[in-house]
Short mmCIF file of C-alpha atoms in Angstrom, two decimals:
data_model
loop_
_atom_site.label_atom_id
_atom_site.label_comp_id
_atom_site.label_asym_id
_atom_site.label_seq_id
_atom_site.Cartn_x
_atom_site.Cartn_y
_atom_site.Cartn_z
CA MET E 198 -2.19 -24.52 10.31
CA GLU E 199 -4.53 -23.42 7.55
CA ARG E 200 -3.01 -22.12 4.33
CA GLY E 201 -4.71 -20.17 1.60
CA PHE E 202 -4.04 -20.55 -2.08
CA ILE E 203 -4.53 -18.42 -5.18
CA VAL E 204 -4.93 -19.76 -8.70
CA ARG E 205 -3.44 -17.34 -11.24
CA ARG E 206 -4.71 -18.14 -14.74
CA ASP E 207 -3.93 -16.80 -18.20
CA PRO E 208 -6.65 -14.25 -18.96
CA SER E 209 -8.86 -14.76 -22.00
CA ALA E 210 -8.21 -11.12 -22.76
CA SER E 211 -6.66 -8.28 -20.80
CA VAL E 212 -4.77 -5.03 -21.10
CA LEU E 213 -1.66 -7.03 -21.93
CA GLU E 214 -0.92 -10.52 -23.21
CA THR E 215 1.33 -12.34 -20.73
CA GLU E 216 2.37 -15.92 -20.01
CA ARG E 217 1.91 -17.70 -16.69
CA ASP E 218 4.84 -20.06 -17.18
CA VAL E 219 7.21 -17.09 -17.43
CA GLU E 220 5.78 -15.45 -14.33
CA PHE E 221 5.90 -18.75 -12.39
CA GLY E 222 9.57 -19.21 -13.29
CA VAL E 223 10.45 -15.74 -12.08
CA TYR E 224 8.58 -16.18 -8.77
CA GLN E 225 10.54 -19.41 -8.25
CA ALA E 226 13.83 -17.81 -9.09
CA VAL E 227 13.63 -14.68 -6.94
CA ALA E 228 12.45 -16.47 -3.79
CA GLY E 229 15.37 -16.40 -1.39
CA THR E 230 17.11 -13.40 -2.96
CA GLY E 231 15.84 -10.94 -0.34
CA VAL E 232 12.86 -10.01 -2.49
CA PRO E 233 9.63 -10.87 -0.66
CA VAL E 234 7.30 -12.89 -2.89
CA PRO E 235 4.48 -15.30 -2.19
CA PRO E 236 5.44 -18.98 -2.57
CA VAL E 237 4.45 -20.76 -5.78
CA TYR E 238 3.57 -24.46 -5.79
CA TRP E 239 2.34 -25.71 -9.11
CA LEU E 240 2.36 -24.75 -12.78
CA GLU E 241 -0.05 -26.32 -15.29
CA THR E 242 0.34 -25.43 -18.93
CA ASP E 243 -2.26 -27.91 -20.21
CA PRO E 244 -5.45 -25.85 -20.79
CA ARG E 245 -7.79 -28.85 -20.53
CA TRP E 246 -8.10 -28.48 -16.75
CA LEU E 247 -9.09 -24.83 -16.34
CA GLU E 248 -9.41 -23.83 -20.01
CA ARG E 249 -6.14 -21.85 -19.86
CA PRO E 250 -2.67 -22.32 -18.31
CA PHE E 251 -2.45 -21.48 -14.59
CA PHE E 252 -0.26 -21.70 -11.53
CA VAL E 253 -1.00 -22.04 -7.84
CA MET E 254 0.59 -19.65 -5.32
CA GLY E 255 0.30 -19.11 -1.61
CA ARG E 256 -2.02 -16.49 -0.19
CA VAL E 257 -0.24 -13.89 1.97
CA ALA E 258 -2.29 -11.68 4.29
CA GLY E 259 -2.04 -7.97 3.51
CA GLU E 260 -3.41 -5.10 1.43
CA THR E 261 -2.71 -4.23 -2.19
CA ASP E 262 -4.87 -1.14 -2.70
CA PRO E 263 -2.46 1.85 -2.78
CA ARG E 264 -5.33 4.23 -1.95
CA LEU E 265 -5.35 2.88 1.60
CA LEU E 266 -1.91 4.38 2.07
CA MET E 267 -3.53 7.80 1.61
CA LEU E 268 -5.02 7.29 5.07
CA ALA E 269 -1.70 6.21 6.53
CA SER E 270 0.61 8.46 8.54
CA PRO E 271 3.40 10.30 6.71
CA GLU E 272 5.81 8.17 8.70
CA LEU E 273 4.35 4.89 7.39
CA ARG E 274 4.29 6.16 3.82
CA ALA E 275 7.94 7.17 4.11
CA GLU E 276 8.82 3.78 5.60
CA ILE E 277 7.01 1.92 2.83
CA GLY E 278 8.90 4.09 0.34
CA ARG E 279 12.21 3.29 2.02
CA GLN E 280 11.47 -0.42 1.88
CA ALA E 281 10.42 -0.11 -1.76
CA ALA E 282 13.88 1.27 -2.60
CA GLU E 283 15.58 -1.43 -0.55
CA ILE E 284 13.61 -4.26 -2.19
CA LEU E 285 14.09 -2.83 -5.70
CA ALA E 286 17.83 -2.83 -5.01
CA CYS E 287 17.56 -6.55 -4.19
CA VAL E 288 15.80 -7.17 -7.50
CA HIS E 289 18.56 -5.43 -9.40
CA LYS E 290 21.38 -7.06 -7.45
CA ALA E 291 20.00 -10.59 -8.07
CA ASP E 292 22.38 -12.72 -10.13
CA TRP E 293 19.97 -13.49 -12.94
CA HIS E 294 22.39 -15.82 -14.70
CA SER E 295 22.91 -18.12 -11.69
CA LEU E 296 19.17 -17.97 -11.00
CA GLY E 297 18.53 -19.41 -14.46
CA LEU E 298 16.68 -16.37 -15.77
CA ASP E 299 18.41 -16.34 -19.15
CA PHE E 300 15.13 -17.57 -20.62
CA LEU E 301 13.85 -14.01 -20.32
CA GLY E 302 16.18 -13.04 -23.17
CA VAL E 303 19.64 -11.58 -22.62
CA PRO E 304 20.33 -8.21 -24.28
CA PRO E 305 23.42 -8.42 -26.54
CA SER E 306 24.94 -5.52 -24.57
CA PRO E 307 23.86 -2.78 -22.15
CA SER E 308 23.53 -0.41 -25.13
CA HIS E 309 20.71 -2.58 -26.52
CA CYS E 310 18.37 -2.41 -23.51
CA ALA E 311 16.55 0.72 -24.62
CA ASP E 312 16.18 -0.44 -28.21
CA LEU E 313 14.68 -3.76 -27.16
CA GLU E 314 11.96 -2.06 -25.09
CA ILE E 315 11.19 0.57 -27.69
CA ASP E 316 10.87 -2.18 -30.32
CA ARG E 317 8.65 -4.23 -28.02
CA TRP E 318 6.13 -1.48 -27.32
CA GLU E 319 6.19 -0.06 -30.83
CA ALA E 320 5.25 -3.53 -32.11
CA ILE E 321 2.41 -3.86 -29.60
CA LEU E 322 1.07 -0.44 -30.60
CA GLU E 323 1.19 -1.32 -34.27
CA LYS E 324 -0.60 -4.64 -33.64
CA ASP E 325 -3.34 -3.38 -31.34
CA ARG E 326 -4.13 0.16 -32.46
CA LEU E 327 -7.58 0.82 -33.90
CA GLU E 328 -6.62 4.34 -35.04
CA ALA E 329 -3.60 6.58 -35.33
CA HIS E 330 -1.92 7.72 -32.11
CA PRO E 331 0.27 10.66 -33.15
CA ILE E 332 1.46 11.60 -29.64
CA LEU E 333 2.58 8.04 -28.95
CA SER E 334 4.29 7.82 -32.33
CA MET E 335 6.06 11.13 -31.69
CA GLY E 336 7.13 9.91 -28.24
CA LEU E 337 8.56 6.70 -29.69
CA ARG E 338 10.54 8.72 -32.24
CA TRP E 339 11.85 10.93 -29.41
CA LEU E 340 12.96 7.84 -27.51
CA ARG E 341 14.87 6.57 -30.55
CA HIS E 342 16.97 9.75 -30.51
CA HIS E 343 17.61 9.87 -26.75
CA LYS E 344 18.53 6.28 -25.84
CA PRO E 345 20.65 5.86 -22.70
CA VAL E 346 23.24 3.11 -22.30
CA ALA E 347 22.45 0.93 -19.28
CA GLN E 348 25.13 0.89 -16.59
CA LYS E 349 24.55 -2.87 -16.32
CA VAL E 350 22.01 -5.51 -17.33
CA THR E 351 19.82 -6.60 -14.43
CA LEU E 352 16.53 -8.32 -13.71
CA VAL E 353 13.80 -5.68 -14.19
CA HIS E 354 10.34 -6.02 -12.64
CA ALA E 355 8.86 -3.62 -15.23
CA ASP E 356 5.70 -2.90 -13.19
CA TYR E 357 7.22 -1.85 -9.87
CA ARG E 358 4.65 0.40 -8.14
CA THR E 359 2.57 0.55 -5.00
CA GLY E 360 -0.35 -1.23 -6.68
CA ASN E 361 1.83 -4.33 -6.89
CA PHE E 362 2.95 -4.22 -3.26
CA LEU E 363 1.36 -6.45 -0.64
CA TYR E 364 1.73 -4.56 2.64
CA ASP E 365 0.47 -4.15 6.21
CA GLN E 366 0.78 -1.40 8.80
CA LYS E 367 4.52 -1.99 9.15
CA SER E 368 6.09 -3.29 6.01
CA ILE E 369 5.95 -4.56 2.45
CA LEU E 370 5.09 -8.27 2.62
CA GLY E 371 5.37 -9.21 -1.03
CA ILE E 372 6.04 -7.92 -4.55
CA LEU E 373 3.40 -9.15 -7.01
CA ASP E 374 2.75 -9.35 -10.78
CA TRP E 375 6.03 -10.42 -12.34
CA GLU E 376 4.40 -10.84 -15.71
CA MET E 377 6.23 -8.19 -17.76
CA VAL E 378 9.75 -8.99 -16.51
CA PRO E 379 12.72 -8.57 -18.89
CA LEU E 380 16.44 -8.45 -18.39
CA GLY E 381 17.41 -4.82 -19.01
CA ASP E 382 18.31 -1.42 -17.62
CA PRO E 383 17.65 -1.03 -13.87
CA MET E 384 16.69 2.59 -14.53
CA GLU E 385 13.54 1.26 -16.18
CA ASP E 386 12.11 0.39 -12.75
CA VAL E 387 13.42 3.61 -11.20
CA GLY E 388 11.70 5.69 -13.89
CA TRP E 389 8.46 3.64 -13.94
CA PHE E 390 7.99 4.24 -10.20
CA CYS E 391 8.02 7.99 -11.00
CA VAL E 392 5.21 7.90 -13.62
CA ARG E 393 2.53 10.45 -12.76
CA MET E 394 -0.25 7.85 -12.79
CA TRP E 395 1.22 6.35 -9.59
CA ARG E 396 1.25 9.70 -7.74
CA TRP E 397 -2.14 8.75 -6.33
CA ALA E 398 -1.83 10.85 -3.16
CA GLY E 399 -2.62 14.05 -5.02
CA ASP E 400 0.85 15.50 -4.57
CA GLU E 401 4.16 15.18 -6.41
CA LYS E 402 5.51 12.30 -4.26
CA VAL E 403 6.59 9.48 -6.56
CA GLY E 404 4.70 6.30 -5.99
CA GLY E 405 2.59 8.36 -3.60
CA LEU E 406 5.31 7.88 -1.05
CA LEU E 407 8.49 9.92 -1.45
CA ASP E 408 9.97 13.06 -2.93
CA ARG E 409 11.77 12.21 -6.17
CA ASP E 410 15.22 13.14 -4.83
CA GLU E 411 14.68 10.96 -1.78
CA TRP E 412 13.62 8.05 -3.96
CA TYR E 413 16.79 8.40 -6.00
CA ARG E 414 18.96 8.76 -2.89
CA LEU E 415 17.52 5.67 -1.20
CA TYR E 416 17.84 3.60 -4.35
CA GLU E 417 21.48 4.60 -4.74
CA GLN E 418 22.15 3.86 -1.07
CA TYR E 419 20.77 0.34 -1.24
CA SER E 420 21.77 -0.66 -4.75
CA GLY E 421 25.13 0.99 -5.16
CA ILE E 422 23.99 1.98 -8.65
CA PRO E 423 24.09 5.75 -9.34
CA VAL E 424 20.82 7.09 -10.67
CA ASP E 425 21.37 8.44 -14.18
CA ARG E 426 18.90 11.35 -14.05
CA GLU E 427 18.57 11.63 -17.80
CA GLY E 428 18.31 7.88 -18.09
CA ALA E 429 15.58 7.78 -15.45
CA ARG E 430 13.74 10.55 -17.31
CA PHE E 431 13.97 8.52 -20.55
CA TRP E 432 12.42 5.50 -18.78
CA GLU E 433 9.76 7.66 -17.17
CA ILE E 434 8.75 8.87 -20.63
CA LEU E 435 8.83 5.35 -22.00
CA GLY E 436 6.81 4.27 -18.97
CA ASN E 437 4.06 6.77 -19.81
CA ILE E 438 4.07 5.57 -23.43
CA LYS E 439 3.97 1.97 -22.27
CA LEU E 440 1.02 2.69 -20.02
CA ALA E 441 -0.91 4.39 -22.85
CA ILE E 442 -0.19 1.43 -25.17
CA ILE E 443 -1.44 -1.02 -22.51
CA PHE E 444 -4.69 0.93 -22.54
CA VAL E 445 -4.80 0.74 -26.33
CA THR E 446 -4.49 -3.05 -26.05
CA GLY E 447 -7.31 -3.16 -23.51
CA VAL E 448 -9.61 -1.19 -25.77
CA ARG E 449 -8.95 -3.54 -28.67
CA SER E 450 -9.69 -6.57 -26.50
CA TYR E 451 -13.03 -5.08 -25.55
CA CYS E 452 -13.96 -3.97 -29.07
CA GLU E 453 -13.16 -7.38 -30.50
CA GLY E 454 -15.39 -9.07 -27.93
CA ARG E 455 -12.54 -10.98 -26.28
CA SER E 456 -13.55 -9.40 -22.96
CA SER E 457 -16.81 -7.99 -21.63
CA ASP E 458 -15.00 -5.96 -18.95
CA ILE E 459 -16.17 -2.41 -19.51
CA MET E 460 -13.14 -1.13 -17.61
CA LEU E 461 -10.96 -2.12 -20.57
CA ALA E 462 -12.95 0.29 -22.73
CA LEU E 463 -13.01 3.04 -20.11
CA THR E 464 -9.22 3.11 -19.83
CA SER E 465 -9.26 5.10 -23.05
CA ARG E 466 -10.51 8.07 -21.06
CA LEU E 467 -7.19 8.13 -19.21
CA LYS E 468 -5.07 8.23 -22.32
CA PRO E 469 -5.31 11.97 -23.15
CA GLY E 470 -3.91 12.88 -19.71
CA ILE E 471 -1.00 10.47 -20.25
CA GLU E 472 -0.35 11.93 -23.70
CA GLN E 473 -0.25 15.41 -22.21
CA GLU E 474 2.32 14.19 -19.68
CA ILE E 475 4.40 12.66 -22.49
CA ALA E 476 4.39 15.94 -24.43
CA THR E 477 5.34 17.88 -21.28
CA LEU E 478 8.22 15.56 -20.41
CA ILE E 479 9.76 15.66 -23.91
CA GLY E 480 9.22 19.44 -24.15
CA ALA E 481 6.93 19.25 -27.19
#
C-alpha cells in the first residue's frame, strides 16, 4: 500500500512565529484521544538538513478549503458542524496532564487563563507593530476589565475553524495546525469558532456551518461544559484582536524582507473590517 507524506517545516517568516517541535508533540499526544489527526513520524530540530526544523507527517486524503462547503448541501454543512462540536469536546476532555502536555505551560489557576492570553497578544502587538493601532489597544484594555474565570483548564486548539478541518463528503477526517496550542479556557475555542472572518458562507452561521445557539447547544451536549455566553463573547472579541495582530505580524515580516509573499502585505486590507467588528462587539 502506498503512503503519502508531508514535511512541515518552520517558516522563514509568516503571519506568526511558531515551533515545529511543540506542534509535533501535540500531534503525538492527542492521537488516540478521539480527536482525528494525521499520524506524525519524525521530528528533526537540526536545521542543517532542510535549513530549518521540520517534522514528517502522514498525508490523509480530503479537502481543507472551507469554500467548497459553500457548494455542499445544508445537511452536510450541518453534519460537519455537529462533528466539529463533538471533536472539540474531545479536545477539551483530553487529560492533558497524563498526555504529558504540561510543557505547553500550566496556568497557575483558571482565573489566570484570560490574563495569559491577553499578555501574549499584547506583547506580540508591541513587538511587531510598525505604527499605532488604537482600536486594538482599546480592545486590549476592554479585555483587561472584562476577564472571565475559566470553568476549568483544558487543552485549547486556539485555531479551531473550518479552514483547519480535513474533510470529505461525509465527515471530518482530521484536525490540522496545532501550532498555537496553549492550556487554557475551553471557551477560547468556542468563541474563536464564532469570529466573523470564519462566516465564509455569507450568512450569520458560525464557522459557515451552524446557527450560534446550535453550536453552543451541541458543544454543551458533547462536552458537558456549559457555555458561558459572556465568556464566549470575551473570547470572540479576543479572537478578532488576535486575528488582527496576526495580520500586523505578517505585514512586518513582509516589510522587513523576511518574506516575499505579497499576501502577507495584503492582509492589512482586512484589518479595518476586523477593527469595526471589535468596536461593534464591545459597544464602542
